[in-house]
mmCIF file of C-alpha atoms and ligand atoms in Angstrom:
data_model
loop_
_atom_site.group_PDB
_atom_site.id
_atom_site.type_symbol
_atom_site.label_atom_id
_atom_site.label_comp_id
_atom_site.label_asym_id
_atom_site.label_seq_id
_atom_site.Cartn_x
_atom_site.Cartn_y
_atom_site.Cartn_z
ATOM 1 C CA MET A 453 -17.889 17.629 26.386
ATOM 2 C CA GLY A 454 -20.035 15.779 23.775
ATOM 3 C CA PHE A 455 -18.821 13.173 21.304
ATOM 4 C CA ASP A 456 -20.512 11.096 18.622
ATOM 5 C CA ARG A 457 -18.925 7.905 19.883
ATOM 6 C CA LEU A 458 -16.532 6.914 22.654
ATOM 7 C CA TRP A 459 -14.490 3.723 22.962
ATOM 8 C CA ARG A 460 -13.052 3.065 26.402
ATOM 9 C CA GLY A 461 -10.987 0.555 28.307
ATOM 10 C CA GLY A 462 -8.641 -0.607 25.527
ATOM 11 C CA ARG A 463 -4.915 -0.841 24.842
ATOM 12 C CA LEU A 464 -4.363 1.875 22.290
ATOM 13 C CA ALA A 465 -1.367 1.521 19.976
ATOM 14 C CA THR A 466 -1.437 5.141 18.828
ATOM 15 C CA MET A 467 1.664 5.045 16.572
ATOM 16 C CA ALA A 468 2.074 8.712 17.497
ATOM 17 C CA PRO A 469 5.626 9.829 16.634
ATOM 18 C CA ASP A 470 6.046 11.815 19.851
ATOM 19 C CA ARG A 471 5.599 8.625 21.908
ATOM 20 C CA ALA A 472 8.082 5.759 22.082
ATOM 21 C CA GLY A 473 7.570 2.525 20.156
ATOM 22 C CA LEU A 474 3.949 1.916 19.243
ATOM 23 C CA GLY A 475 2.837 4.781 21.474
ATOM 24 C CA LEU A 476 0.803 2.516 23.754
ATOM 25 C CA ILE A 477 -1.834 3.961 26.050
ATOM 26 C CA GLU A 478 -2.977 1.398 28.619
ATOM 27 C CA ASP A 479 -6.633 1.530 29.692
ATOM 28 C CA GLY A 480 -7.196 4.172 27.047
ATOM 29 C CA ALA A 481 -10.160 5.920 25.512
ATOM 30 C CA VAL A 482 -10.702 7.446 22.115
ATOM 31 C CA ALA A 483 -13.616 9.638 21.090
ATOM 32 C CA THR A 484 -14.836 10.827 17.716
ATOM 33 C CA ARG A 485 -16.743 13.822 16.476
ATOM 34 C CA ASP A 486 -17.579 14.419 12.790
ATOM 35 C CA GLY A 487 -15.385 11.527 11.659
ATOM 36 C CA ARG A 488 -12.222 12.705 13.359
ATOM 37 C CA ILE A 489 -10.490 11.853 16.590
ATOM 38 C CA ALA A 490 -11.666 14.483 19.059
ATOM 39 C CA TRP A 491 -10.069 13.103 22.217
ATOM 40 C CA ILE A 492 -7.568 10.360 23.075
ATOM 41 C CA GLY A 493 -5.862 9.486 26.332
ATOM 42 C CA ALA A 494 -6.123 7.386 29.465
ATOM 43 C CA VAL A 495 -9.619 6.613 30.787
ATOM 44 C CA ALA A 496 -8.510 8.170 34.088
ATOM 45 C CA ASP A 497 -7.983 11.485 32.289
ATOM 46 C CA LEU A 498 -11.373 11.603 30.564
ATOM 47 C CA PRO A 499 -13.104 14.903 31.316
ATOM 48 C CA ARG A 500 -15.726 14.551 34.074
ATOM 49 C CA ASP A 501 -18.498 16.051 31.963
ATOM 50 C CA VAL A 502 -17.919 13.711 29.000
ATOM 51 C CA THR A 503 -20.990 12.541 27.077
ATOM 52 C CA ALA A 504 -21.278 10.524 23.894
ATOM 53 C CA ASP A 505 -24.182 9.328 21.749
ATOM 54 C CA GLU A 506 -22.695 5.840 21.958
ATOM 55 C CA VAL A 507 -20.164 4.356 24.389
ATOM 56 C CA ILE A 508 -18.330 1.129 23.489
ATOM 57 C CA GLU A 509 -16.451 -0.881 26.119
ATOM 58 C CA LEU A 510 -13.226 -2.322 24.723
ATOM 59 C CA ASP A 511 -12.659 -4.823 27.567
ATOM 60 C CA GLY A 512 -8.864 -4.547 27.280
ATOM 61 C CA ARG A 513 -8.739 -5.115 23.521
ATOM 62 C CA LEU A 514 -5.933 -3.778 21.353
ATOM 63 C CA VAL A 515 -6.820 -0.827 19.114
ATOM 64 C CA THR A 516 -4.607 0.326 16.258
ATOM 65 C CA PRO A 517 -5.108 2.903 13.542
ATOM 66 C CA GLY A 518 -6.924 1.347 10.576
ATOM 67 C CA LEU A 519 -4.295 -0.519 8.569
ATOM 68 C CA ILE A 520 -2.939 1.022 5.364
ATOM 69 C CA ASP A 521 -1.929 -1.083 2.365
ATOM 70 C CA CYS A 522 0.299 1.459 0.626
ATOM 71 C CA HIS A 523 1.305 -0.541 -2.494
ATOM 72 C CA THR A 524 -1.173 -2.618 -4.486
ATOM 73 C CA HIS A 525 -2.047 -3.454 -8.067
ATOM 74 C CA LEU A 526 -5.568 -4.345 -6.933
ATOM 75 C CA VAL A 527 -7.305 -3.561 -10.235
ATOM 76 C CA PHE A 528 -6.640 -6.143 -12.972
ATOM 77 C CA ALA A 529 -8.479 -8.768 -15.002
ATOM 78 C CA GLY A 530 -7.849 -12.508 -15.122
ATOM 79 C CA ASP A 531 -5.111 -14.216 -13.183
ATOM 80 C CA ARG A 532 -1.702 -15.780 -13.826
ATOM 81 C CA ALA A 533 -2.164 -19.147 -12.142
ATOM 82 C CA ASP A 534 -0.819 -20.857 -15.265
ATOM 83 C CA GLU A 535 2.389 -18.839 -15.019
ATOM 84 C CA PHE A 536 2.619 -19.730 -11.356
ATOM 85 C CA GLU A 537 2.684 -23.376 -12.433
ATOM 86 C CA MET A 538 5.362 -22.617 -15.033
ATOM 87 C CA ARG A 539 7.482 -21.023 -12.312
ATOM 88 C CA LEU A 540 6.939 -24.069 -10.107
ATOM 89 C CA ARG A 541 8.360 -26.119 -12.976
ATOM 90 C CA GLY A 542 11.479 -23.951 -13.078
ATOM 91 C CA GLU A 543 10.793 -21.044 -15.424
ATOM 92 C CA THR A 544 11.566 -17.582 -14.119
ATOM 93 C CA TYR A 545 9.529 -14.379 -13.913
ATOM 94 C CA GLU A 546 11.874 -12.904 -16.529
ATOM 95 C CA THR A 547 11.734 -15.778 -19.079
ATOM 96 C CA ILE A 548 7.943 -15.800 -18.865
ATOM 97 C CA ALA A 549 7.832 -12.038 -19.390
ATOM 98 C CA ALA A 550 10.249 -12.216 -22.338
ATOM 99 C CA ALA A 551 7.919 -14.753 -24.021
ATOM 100 C CA GLY A 552 5.029 -12.272 -23.888
ATOM 101 C CA GLY A 553 3.582 -13.454 -20.589
ATOM 102 C CA GLY A 554 3.994 -11.723 -17.252
ATOM 103 C CA ILE A 555 2.698 -8.177 -16.990
ATOM 104 C CA LEU A 556 1.731 -8.218 -20.700
ATOM 105 C CA SER A 557 -0.595 -11.165 -20.234
ATOM 106 C CA THR A 558 -2.501 -9.188 -17.593
ATOM 107 C CA VAL A 559 -2.449 -6.188 -19.948
ATOM 108 C CA ARG A 560 -4.297 -8.218 -22.602
ATOM 109 C CA ASN A 561 -6.978 -9.260 -20.106
ATOM 110 C CA THR A 562 -7.277 -5.801 -18.589
ATOM 111 C CA ARG A 563 -7.640 -4.046 -21.938
ATOM 112 C CA ALA A 564 -10.436 -6.476 -22.830
ATOM 113 C CA ALA A 565 -12.335 -5.956 -19.560
ATOM 114 C CA SER A 566 -14.963 -3.293 -18.936
ATOM 115 C CA GLN A 567 -14.601 -0.830 -16.089
ATOM 116 C CA ASP A 568 -17.444 -2.585 -14.281
ATOM 117 C CA GLN A 569 -15.714 -5.934 -14.606
ATOM 118 C CA LEU A 570 -12.510 -4.440 -13.203
ATOM 119 C CA VAL A 571 -14.422 -2.976 -10.274
ATOM 120 C CA ALA A 572 -16.229 -6.251 -9.531
ATOM 121 C CA THR A 573 -13.072 -8.354 -9.449
ATOM 122 C CA ALA A 574 -11.121 -5.776 -7.447
ATOM 123 C CA LEU A 575 -13.934 -5.500 -4.892
ATOM 124 C CA GLU A 576 -13.574 -9.157 -4.004
ATOM 125 C CA ARG A 577 -9.914 -8.556 -3.154
ATOM 126 C CA LEU A 578 -10.612 -5.252 -1.434
ATOM 127 C CA ASP A 579 -13.196 -6.878 0.819
ATOM 128 C CA ARG A 580 -10.591 -9.388 2.011
ATOM 129 C CA LEU A 581 -8.179 -6.610 2.902
ATOM 130 C CA MET A 582 -10.881 -4.580 4.637
ATOM 131 C CA ALA A 583 -11.897 -7.660 6.633
ATOM 132 C CA GLU A 584 -8.386 -7.495 8.125
ATOM 133 C CA GLY A 585 -8.756 -3.886 9.237
ATOM 134 C CA VAL A 586 -7.590 -1.983 6.154
ATOM 135 C CA THR A 587 -9.073 1.536 5.993
ATOM 136 C CA ALA A 588 -6.813 3.058 3.324
ATOM 137 C CA ILE A 589 -5.313 1.511 0.232
ATOM 138 C CA GLU A 590 -3.170 2.593 -2.662
ATOM 139 C CA VAL A 591 -4.168 1.253 -6.089
ATOM 140 C CA LYS A 592 -2.035 1.526 -9.219
ATOM 141 C CA SER A 593 -2.798 1.481 -12.896
ATOM 142 C CA GLY A 594 -0.209 -0.184 -15.129
ATOM 143 C CA TYR A 595 -2.070 -2.996 -16.882
ATOM 144 C CA GLY A 596 -3.667 -0.712 -19.474
ATOM 145 C CA LEU A 597 -0.580 0.859 -21.047
ATOM 146 C CA ASN A 598 -2.615 3.014 -23.417
ATOM 147 C CA LEU A 599 -4.686 6.111 -22.825
ATOM 148 C CA ASP A 600 -8.121 4.492 -22.605
ATOM 149 C CA SER A 601 -7.157 1.503 -20.508
ATOM 150 C CA GLU A 602 -4.952 3.378 -18.055
ATOM 151 C CA LEU A 603 -7.796 5.835 -17.418
ATOM 152 C CA LYS A 604 -10.261 2.943 -17.177
ATOM 153 C CA MET A 605 -8.138 1.360 -14.448
ATOM 154 C CA LEU A 606 -7.873 4.601 -12.493
ATOM 155 C CA ARG A 607 -11.615 5.230 -12.781
ATOM 156 C CA ALA A 608 -12.194 1.705 -11.489
ATOM 157 C CA ALA A 609 -9.877 2.441 -8.554
ATOM 158 C CA ARG A 610 -11.769 5.649 -7.755
ATOM 159 C CA ALA A 611 -15.061 3.725 -7.939
ATOM 160 C CA LEU A 612 -13.804 1.330 -5.247
ATOM 161 C CA GLY A 613 -13.537 4.256 -2.858
ATOM 162 C CA GLU A 614 -17.130 5.215 -3.574
ATOM 163 C CA LEU A 615 -18.495 1.704 -3.171
ATOM 164 C CA ARG A 616 -16.728 0.889 0.084
ATOM 165 C CA LYS A 617 -15.895 2.738 3.294
ATOM 166 C CA VAL A 618 -12.195 2.973 2.569
ATOM 167 C CA GLU A 619 -9.790 5.695 1.414
ATOM 168 C CA VAL A 620 -8.357 4.949 -2.027
ATOM 169 C CA VAL A 621 -5.146 6.622 -3.161
ATOM 170 C CA THR A 622 -4.296 6.165 -6.845
ATOM 171 C CA SER A 623 -0.971 5.980 -8.663
ATOM 172 C CA LEU A 624 -0.546 6.260 -12.409
ATOM 173 C CA LEU A 625 1.843 3.435 -13.350
ATOM 174 C CA ALA A 626 1.713 3.775 -17.145
ATOM 175 C CA ALA A 627 5.492 3.230 -16.972
ATOM 176 C CA HIS A 628 5.044 -0.385 -15.824
ATOM 177 C CA THR A 629 6.337 -2.024 -18.997
ATOM 178 C CA VAL A 630 6.531 -1.144 -22.687
ATOM 179 C CA PRO A 631 3.392 -2.373 -24.489
ATOM 180 C CA PRO A 632 3.915 -4.606 -27.551
ATOM 181 C CA GLU A 633 2.817 -1.971 -30.054
ATOM 182 C CA TYR A 634 5.735 0.227 -28.942
ATOM 183 C CA ARG A 635 8.351 -2.502 -28.614
ATOM 184 C CA ASP A 636 10.442 -1.003 -31.394
ATOM 185 C CA ASP A 637 9.936 2.605 -30.375
ATOM 186 C CA ARG A 638 10.224 2.887 -26.618
ATOM 187 C CA ALA A 639 10.760 6.635 -26.771
ATOM 188 C CA ALA A 640 7.372 7.009 -28.427
ATOM 189 C CA TYR A 641 5.720 5.172 -25.544
ATOM 190 C CA VAL A 642 7.421 7.383 -22.975
ATOM 191 C CA ALA A 643 6.255 10.373 -25.027
ATOM 192 C CA LEU A 644 2.702 8.992 -24.996
ATOM 193 C CA ILE A 645 2.830 8.811 -21.191
ATOM 194 C CA VAL A 646 4.232 12.305 -20.857
ATOM 195 C CA ASP A 647 2.158 14.024 -23.536
ATOM 196 C CA ALA A 648 -1.165 12.202 -23.364
ATOM 197 C CA ILE A 649 -1.778 9.711 -20.544
ATOM 198 C CA LEU A 650 -0.448 11.762 -17.635
ATOM 199 C CA PRO A 651 -2.106 15.044 -18.688
ATOM 200 C CA ALA A 652 -5.442 13.251 -19.204
ATOM 201 C CA ALA A 653 -5.226 11.567 -15.794
ATOM 202 C CA VAL A 654 -4.457 14.938 -14.212
ATOM 203 C CA ARG A 655 -7.364 16.636 -16.026
ATOM 204 C CA GLU A 656 -9.791 14.045 -14.684
ATOM 205 C CA GLY A 657 -8.294 14.133 -11.197
ATOM 206 C CA LEU A 658 -7.543 10.421 -11.444
ATOM 207 C CA ALA A 659 -3.932 10.296 -10.252
ATOM 208 C CA ASP A 660 -2.736 11.119 -6.744
ATOM 209 C CA SER A 661 0.832 10.171 -7.628
ATOM 210 C CA VAL A 662 2.991 8.786 -10.421
ATOM 211 C CA ASP A 663 4.856 5.486 -10.191
ATOM 212 C CA ALA A 664 7.282 3.715 -12.533
ATOM 213 C CA PHE A 665 9.043 0.350 -12.756
ATOM 214 C CA CYS A 666 12.787 0.963 -13.015
ATOM 215 C CA GLU A 667 14.212 -2.358 -14.158
ATOM 216 C CA THR A 668 16.189 -3.794 -17.071
ATOM 217 C CA SER A 669 12.994 -5.557 -18.207
ATOM 218 C CA ALA A 670 10.939 -2.362 -17.883
ATOM 219 C CA PHE A 671 12.230 1.252 -17.889
ATOM 220 C CA SER A 672 15.757 2.672 -17.676
ATOM 221 C CA PRO A 673 16.666 5.430 -15.239
ATOM 222 C CA ALA A 674 16.730 7.895 -18.167
ATOM 223 C CA GLU A 675 13.201 6.907 -19.196
ATOM 224 C CA VAL A 676 11.943 7.097 -15.608
ATOM 225 C CA ARG A 677 13.496 10.543 -15.347
ATOM 226 C CA ARG A 678 11.383 11.819 -18.250
ATOM 227 C CA VAL A 679 8.217 10.496 -16.613
ATOM 228 C CA PHE A 680 9.157 11.964 -13.229
ATOM 229 C CA GLU A 681 9.968 15.363 -14.735
ATOM 230 C CA ALA A 682 6.504 15.398 -16.289
ATOM 231 C CA ALA A 683 4.943 14.427 -12.961
ATOM 232 C CA ARG A 684 6.816 17.235 -11.276
ATOM 233 C CA ALA A 685 5.584 19.705 -13.906
ATOM 234 C CA HIS A 686 2.024 18.654 -13.033
ATOM 235 C CA GLY A 687 2.741 18.960 -9.309
ATOM 236 C CA LEU A 688 2.268 15.249 -8.632
ATOM 237 C CA PRO A 689 4.415 13.318 -6.147
ATOM 238 C CA VAL A 690 6.316 10.282 -7.428
ATOM 239 C CA ARG A 691 7.271 6.833 -6.146
ATOM 240 C CA LEU A 692 9.289 4.069 -7.746
ATOM 241 C CA HIS A 693 9.534 0.270 -8.097
ATOM 242 C CA ALA A 694 13.284 0.208 -7.516
ATOM 243 C CA ASP A 695 16.138 -2.305 -7.338
ATOM 244 C CA GLN A 696 13.787 -5.304 -7.213
ATOM 245 C CA ARG A 697 15.289 -7.799 -9.654
ATOM 246 C CA THR A 698 18.484 -5.957 -10.585
ATOM 247 C CA ALA A 699 20.441 -3.138 -8.933
ATOM 248 C CA GLY A 700 19.758 -0.169 -11.165
ATOM 249 C CA GLY A 701 20.329 2.825 -8.936
ATOM 250 C CA GLY A 702 16.582 3.088 -8.441
ATOM 251 C CA ALA A 703 16.735 4.110 -4.796
ATOM 252 C CA GLY A 704 19.053 7.018 -5.595
ATOM 253 C CA LEU A 705 16.858 8.062 -8.511
ATOM 254 C CA ALA A 706 13.760 8.068 -6.310
ATOM 255 C CA ALA A 707 15.589 10.129 -3.698
ATOM 256 C CA GLU A 708 16.806 12.593 -6.308
ATOM 257 C CA PHE A 709 13.177 13.346 -7.218
ATOM 258 C CA GLY A 710 12.056 13.579 -3.589
ATOM 259 C CA ALA A 711 9.866 10.503 -4.095
ATOM 260 C CA LEU A 712 7.378 9.665 -1.356
ATOM 261 C CA SER A 713 8.673 6.111 -1.456
ATOM 262 C CA ALA A 714 10.918 3.642 -3.198
ATOM 263 C CA ASP A 715 9.489 0.142 -3.218
ATOM 264 C CA HIS A 716 10.837 -3.460 -3.234
ATOM 265 C CA LEU A 717 14.562 -2.510 -2.830
ATOM 266 C CA GLU A 718 15.922 -6.066 -2.610
ATOM 267 C CA ARG A 719 19.124 -4.928 -4.324
ATOM 268 C CA THR A 720 19.595 -1.443 -2.898
ATOM 269 C CA ASP A 721 23.111 -0.567 -1.710
ATOM 270 C CA ALA A 722 24.394 1.656 1.094
ATOM 271 C CA ALA A 723 24.561 4.738 -1.154
ATOM 272 C CA GLY A 724 20.932 4.210 -2.145
ATOM 273 C CA ALA A 725 19.860 3.848 1.481
ATOM 274 C CA ALA A 726 21.758 6.999 2.468
ATOM 275 C CA ALA A 727 20.177 8.970 -0.368
ATOM 276 C CA MET A 728 16.719 7.776 0.677
ATOM 277 C CA ALA A 729 17.332 8.758 4.284
ATOM 278 C CA ALA A 730 18.479 12.235 3.282
ATOM 279 C CA ALA A 731 15.425 12.691 1.051
ATOM 280 C CA GLY A 732 12.934 11.320 3.601
ATOM 281 C CA CYS A 733 11.933 8.687 1.063
ATOM 282 C CA VAL A 734 10.078 5.755 2.697
ATOM 283 C CA ALA A 735 11.252 2.185 1.919
ATOM 284 C CA VAL A 736 8.146 0.156 1.062
ATOM 285 C CA LEU A 737 8.941 -3.508 1.698
ATOM 286 C CA LEU A 738 6.961 -6.098 -0.236
ATOM 287 C CA PRO A 739 7.606 -9.538 1.245
ATOM 288 C CA GLY A 740 4.808 -11.151 -0.791
ATOM 289 C CA ALA A 741 6.729 -10.640 -4.039
ATOM 290 C CA PHE A 742 10.009 -11.717 -2.435
ATOM 291 C CA TYR A 743 8.315 -14.893 -1.219
ATOM 292 C CA ALA A 744 6.337 -15.777 -4.342
ATOM 293 C CA LEU A 745 9.321 -15.211 -6.641
ATOM 294 C CA ARG A 746 11.508 -17.269 -4.308
ATOM 295 C CA ASP A 747 13.971 -14.404 -4.198
ATOM 296 C CA GLU A 748 16.966 -15.083 -1.995
ATOM 297 C CA THR A 749 18.221 -11.536 -1.572
ATOM 298 C CA ALA A 750 16.249 -9.701 1.095
ATOM 299 C CA PRO A 751 16.138 -5.898 1.167
ATOM 300 C CA PRO A 752 19.002 -4.426 3.258
ATOM 301 C CA ILE A 753 17.034 -3.843 6.452
ATOM 302 C CA THR A 754 20.181 -3.263 8.519
ATOM 303 C CA LEU A 755 21.338 -0.557 6.101
ATOM 304 C CA PHE A 756 17.917 1.087 6.269
ATOM 305 C CA ARG A 757 17.974 1.023 10.066
ATOM 306 C CA GLU A 758 21.499 2.407 10.252
ATOM 307 C CA ALA A 759 20.753 5.148 7.734
ATOM 308 C CA GLY A 760 17.461 6.021 9.436
ATOM 309 C CA VAL A 761 15.211 5.162 6.480
ATOM 310 C CA ARG A 762 11.563 4.763 7.467
ATOM 311 C CA MET A 763 10.112 1.394 6.462
ATOM 312 C CA ALA A 764 6.571 0.520 5.384
ATOM 313 C CA VAL A 765 5.121 -2.905 4.582
ATOM 314 C CA ALA A 766 2.476 -3.654 1.928
ATOM 315 C CA THR A 767 0.922 -6.571 0.055
ATOM 316 C CA ASP A 768 1.888 -5.569 -3.528
ATOM 317 C CA CYS A 769 -1.324 -7.481 -4.354
ATOM 318 C CA ASN A 770 -1.010 -8.334 -8.064
ATOM 319 C CA PRO A 771 -1.697 -11.372 -10.256
ATOM 320 C CA GLY A 772 1.951 -12.091 -11.068
ATOM 321 C CA SER A 773 4.622 -11.584 -8.461
ATOM 322 C CA SER A 774 2.462 -11.255 -5.343
ATOM 323 C CA PRO A 775 -1.020 -12.808 -5.412
ATOM 324 C CA LEU A 776 -1.484 -11.780 -1.798
ATOM 325 C CA THR A 777 -4.778 -10.413 -0.497
ATOM 326 C CA SER A 778 -3.848 -10.384 3.191
ATOM 327 C CA ILE A 779 -2.118 -7.496 4.955
ATOM 328 C CA LEU A 780 -1.745 -9.640 8.098
ATOM 329 C CA THR A 781 0.155 -12.235 6.071
ATOM 330 C CA ALA A 782 2.382 -9.438 4.743
ATOM 331 C CA LEU A 783 3.089 -8.537 8.380
ATOM 332 C CA ASN A 784 4.016 -12.109 9.201
ATOM 333 C CA LEU A 785 6.231 -12.447 6.113
ATOM 334 C CA SER A 786 7.998 -9.175 6.916
ATOM 335 C CA VAL A 787 9.059 -10.328 10.357
ATOM 336 C CA ILE A 788 9.910 -13.893 9.304
ATOM 337 C CA LEU A 789 11.618 -13.252 5.964
ATOM 338 C CA PHE A 790 12.999 -9.719 6.373
ATOM 339 C CA GLY A 791 13.670 -9.755 10.106
ATOM 340 C CA LEU A 792 11.628 -6.666 10.915
ATOM 341 C CA THR A 793 10.724 -6.318 14.550
ATOM 342 C CA VAL A 794 7.019 -6.556 15.343
ATOM 343 C CA GLU A 795 7.125 -2.871 16.160
ATOM 344 C CA GLU A 796 8.680 -1.965 12.806
ATOM 345 C CA ALA A 797 6.177 -4.144 10.966
ATOM 346 C CA LEU A 798 3.168 -2.594 12.717
ATOM 347 C CA LEU A 799 4.463 0.940 12.202
ATOM 348 C CA GLY A 800 4.989 -0.150 8.585
ATOM 349 C CA VAL A 801 1.281 -0.771 7.967
ATOM 350 C CA THR A 802 0.166 2.354 9.816
ATOM 351 C CA ARG A 803 2.332 5.430 10.376
ATOM 352 C CA GLU A 804 5.039 4.759 7.781
ATOM 353 C CA ALA A 805 2.494 3.558 5.205
ATOM 354 C CA ALA A 806 0.660 6.863 5.662
ATOM 355 C CA ARG A 807 3.935 8.684 5.074
ATOM 356 C CA ALA A 808 4.546 6.628 1.915
ATOM 357 C CA LEU A 809 1.209 7.931 0.646
ATOM 358 C CA GLY A 810 1.911 11.524 1.661
ATOM 359 C CA ARG A 811 -1.111 11.397 3.976
ATOM 360 C CA PHE A 812 0.408 11.280 7.430
ATOM 361 C CA ASP A 813 -1.190 14.647 8.152
ATOM 362 C CA ARG A 814 -4.584 12.867 8.242
ATOM 363 C CA LEU A 815 -3.960 9.100 8.544
ATOM 364 C CA GLY A 816 -1.720 6.508 10.149
ATOM 365 C CA SER A 817 -1.796 7.380 13.850
ATOM 366 C CA LEU A 818 -4.300 7.943 16.633
ATOM 367 C CA GLU A 819 -3.980 11.647 17.376
ATOM 368 C CA VAL A 820 -6.496 14.424 17.871
ATOM 369 C CA GLY A 821 -7.594 15.893 14.546
ATOM 370 C CA LYS A 822 -6.799 12.832 12.474
ATOM 371 C CA ALA A 823 -9.387 10.684 10.707
ATOM 372 C CA CYS A 824 -11.031 8.319 13.200
ATOM 373 C CA ASP A 825 -10.090 5.128 11.333
ATOM 374 C CA LEU A 826 -9.586 2.270 13.791
ATOM 375 C CA ALA A 827 -8.964 -1.446 13.842
ATOM 376 C CA ILE A 828 -10.213 -3.102 17.030
ATOM 377 C CA TRP A 829 -8.703 -6.525 17.625
ATOM 378 C CA ASP A 830 -9.691 -9.632 19.530
ATOM 379 C CA ALA A 831 -6.156 -9.535 20.863
ATOM 380 C CA THR A 832 -4.325 -7.700 23.599
ATOM 381 C CA ARG A 833 -0.673 -7.910 22.500
ATOM 382 C CA PRO A 834 0.521 -6.236 19.279
ATOM 383 C CA VAL A 835 2.573 -9.325 18.370
ATOM 384 C CA GLU A 836 -0.645 -11.279 17.822
ATOM 385 C CA LEU A 837 -1.235 -9.384 14.575
ATOM 386 C CA ALA A 838 2.007 -10.726 13.097
ATOM 387 C CA TYR A 839 1.885 -14.126 14.781
ATOM 388 C CA TRP A 840 -1.015 -15.974 13.182
ATOM 389 C CA LEU A 841 -0.910 -17.253 9.620
ATOM 390 C CA GLY A 842 -4.409 -17.371 8.183
ATOM 391 C CA ARG A 843 -6.240 -16.383 11.352
ATOM 392 C CA ASN A 844 -7.816 -12.970 11.402
ATOM 393 C CA PRO A 845 -8.257 -11.483 14.881
ATOM 394 C CA LEU A 846 -10.104 -8.342 13.699
ATOM 395 C CA ARG A 847 -13.148 -7.604 15.842
ATOM 396 C CA SER A 848 -14.341 -4.416 14.198
ATOM 397 C CA ARG A 849 -13.306 -1.742 11.777
ATOM 398 C CA VAL A 850 -14.100 1.922 12.219
ATOM 399 C CA PHE A 851 -14.009 4.299 9.248
ATOM 400 C CA ARG A 852 -14.389 8.025 9.855
ATOM 401 C CA GLY A 853 -15.824 7.359 13.286
ATOM 402 C CA GLU A 854 -18.470 4.892 12.050
ATOM 403 C CA MET A 855 -18.484 1.193 12.903
ATOM 404 C CA VAL A 856 -18.428 -0.661 9.593
HETATM 405 O O1 NIG B 1979 5.230 -4.806 -7.900
HETATM 406 N N1 NIG B 1979 7.461 -5.172 -10.095
HETATM 407 C C1 NIG B 1979 6.645 -4.753 -10.901
HETATM 408 N N2 NIG B 1979 5.351 -4.789 -10.794
HETATM 409 C C2 NIG B 1979 4.674 -5.691 -9.968
HETATM 410 C C3 NIG B 1979 4.466 -6.982 -10.637
HETATM 411 C C4 NIG B 1979 3.389 -6.878 -11.578
HETATM 412 C C5 NIG B 1979 3.073 -8.153 -12.265
HETATM 413 O O2 NIG B 1979 3.864 -9.109 -12.306
HETATM 414 O O3 NIG B 1979 1.960 -8.181 -12.803
HETATM 415 C C6 NIG B 1979 5.306 -5.803 -8.621
HETATM 416 O O4 NIG B 1979 5.863 -6.826 -8.225
HETATM 417 FE FE1 FE B 1980 4.261 -3.379 -7.374
#
């Protein structure tokens, strides 16, 4: 039996759903052929006739699937450090936004930036995430808010996937907030999304899914519904920023449309959690935004557990509410601030994150046939990935079977 590469002698956290917990295989081996996992199991069970072009000894190290950051706003121009200082002095995210700052301040910078500038600044952030073992990342638009700039953002996101060994999944988030030129005619902006921006993104193959921000300061459930109906007509899956700052029935709305995920969810109630469970909608938890906004209402983890809602964890990397470029820090925050178990948190950046992206058929667990994307750690116990703050135990990253 011949493989391109074989890793042996490690603790494999497979995240396979047919195994308990993290699906650990002690003294395990994993082999790749043509970028996929061709064999995985205990070293003792390796076929006798096994050969590989390269054999790597793991010396007991922990191996996980490559990590997946399933919710980011990685592409943007400028920063909002000045607004951070205003918040430190007592202003709120909402008062800053109402005065024309917030998302709209990043919109001004992003509209003024070239695609190349957007790519260059996003790459710096992407490299930090990849250095922590990230092999797949979701990237949203939402700071363009017109046809040209939304497409420019999505093209920049696609370019990231060509420039780096990482899988990029895009979401069209034109429904992030109403741009100033449509302030007095919101319906016309929703119509622009539905009639122009979304169809153009689909034509160019730029959007893998459609997202929206359902919030009193952004879009109402009725407005989100129009955007989601258009997405459905184009055959695109949806996901939703839901119940973050105010309880707006966002979780139920996401479930009603069979959304891949509903995200944030600080103010989701039991009915919302039940609807999500029934729809198989993943709860994407974003502790970076909760932390940076000094929110005091954590998402209802107990309700999600009781209802059987799957939970993912992501950075929400963005210049306003979550200037976080570390998936390992997101792990730490999720166990400290939200009370996830280490197991839940690790499944949340692998298997459940893959589900939130609709890509669990290819990513998110170590199983034969899946992409051979691995994170190999200078650690032996899974808890070490959530334990350190600011220490990165990654030893190597494998993308499609290649050491990178
Ligand atoms: O996920 N909640 C809405 N959107 C972003 C924030 C974007 C921004 O402040 O620039 C979020 O937190
Ligand atoms: Fe977000």
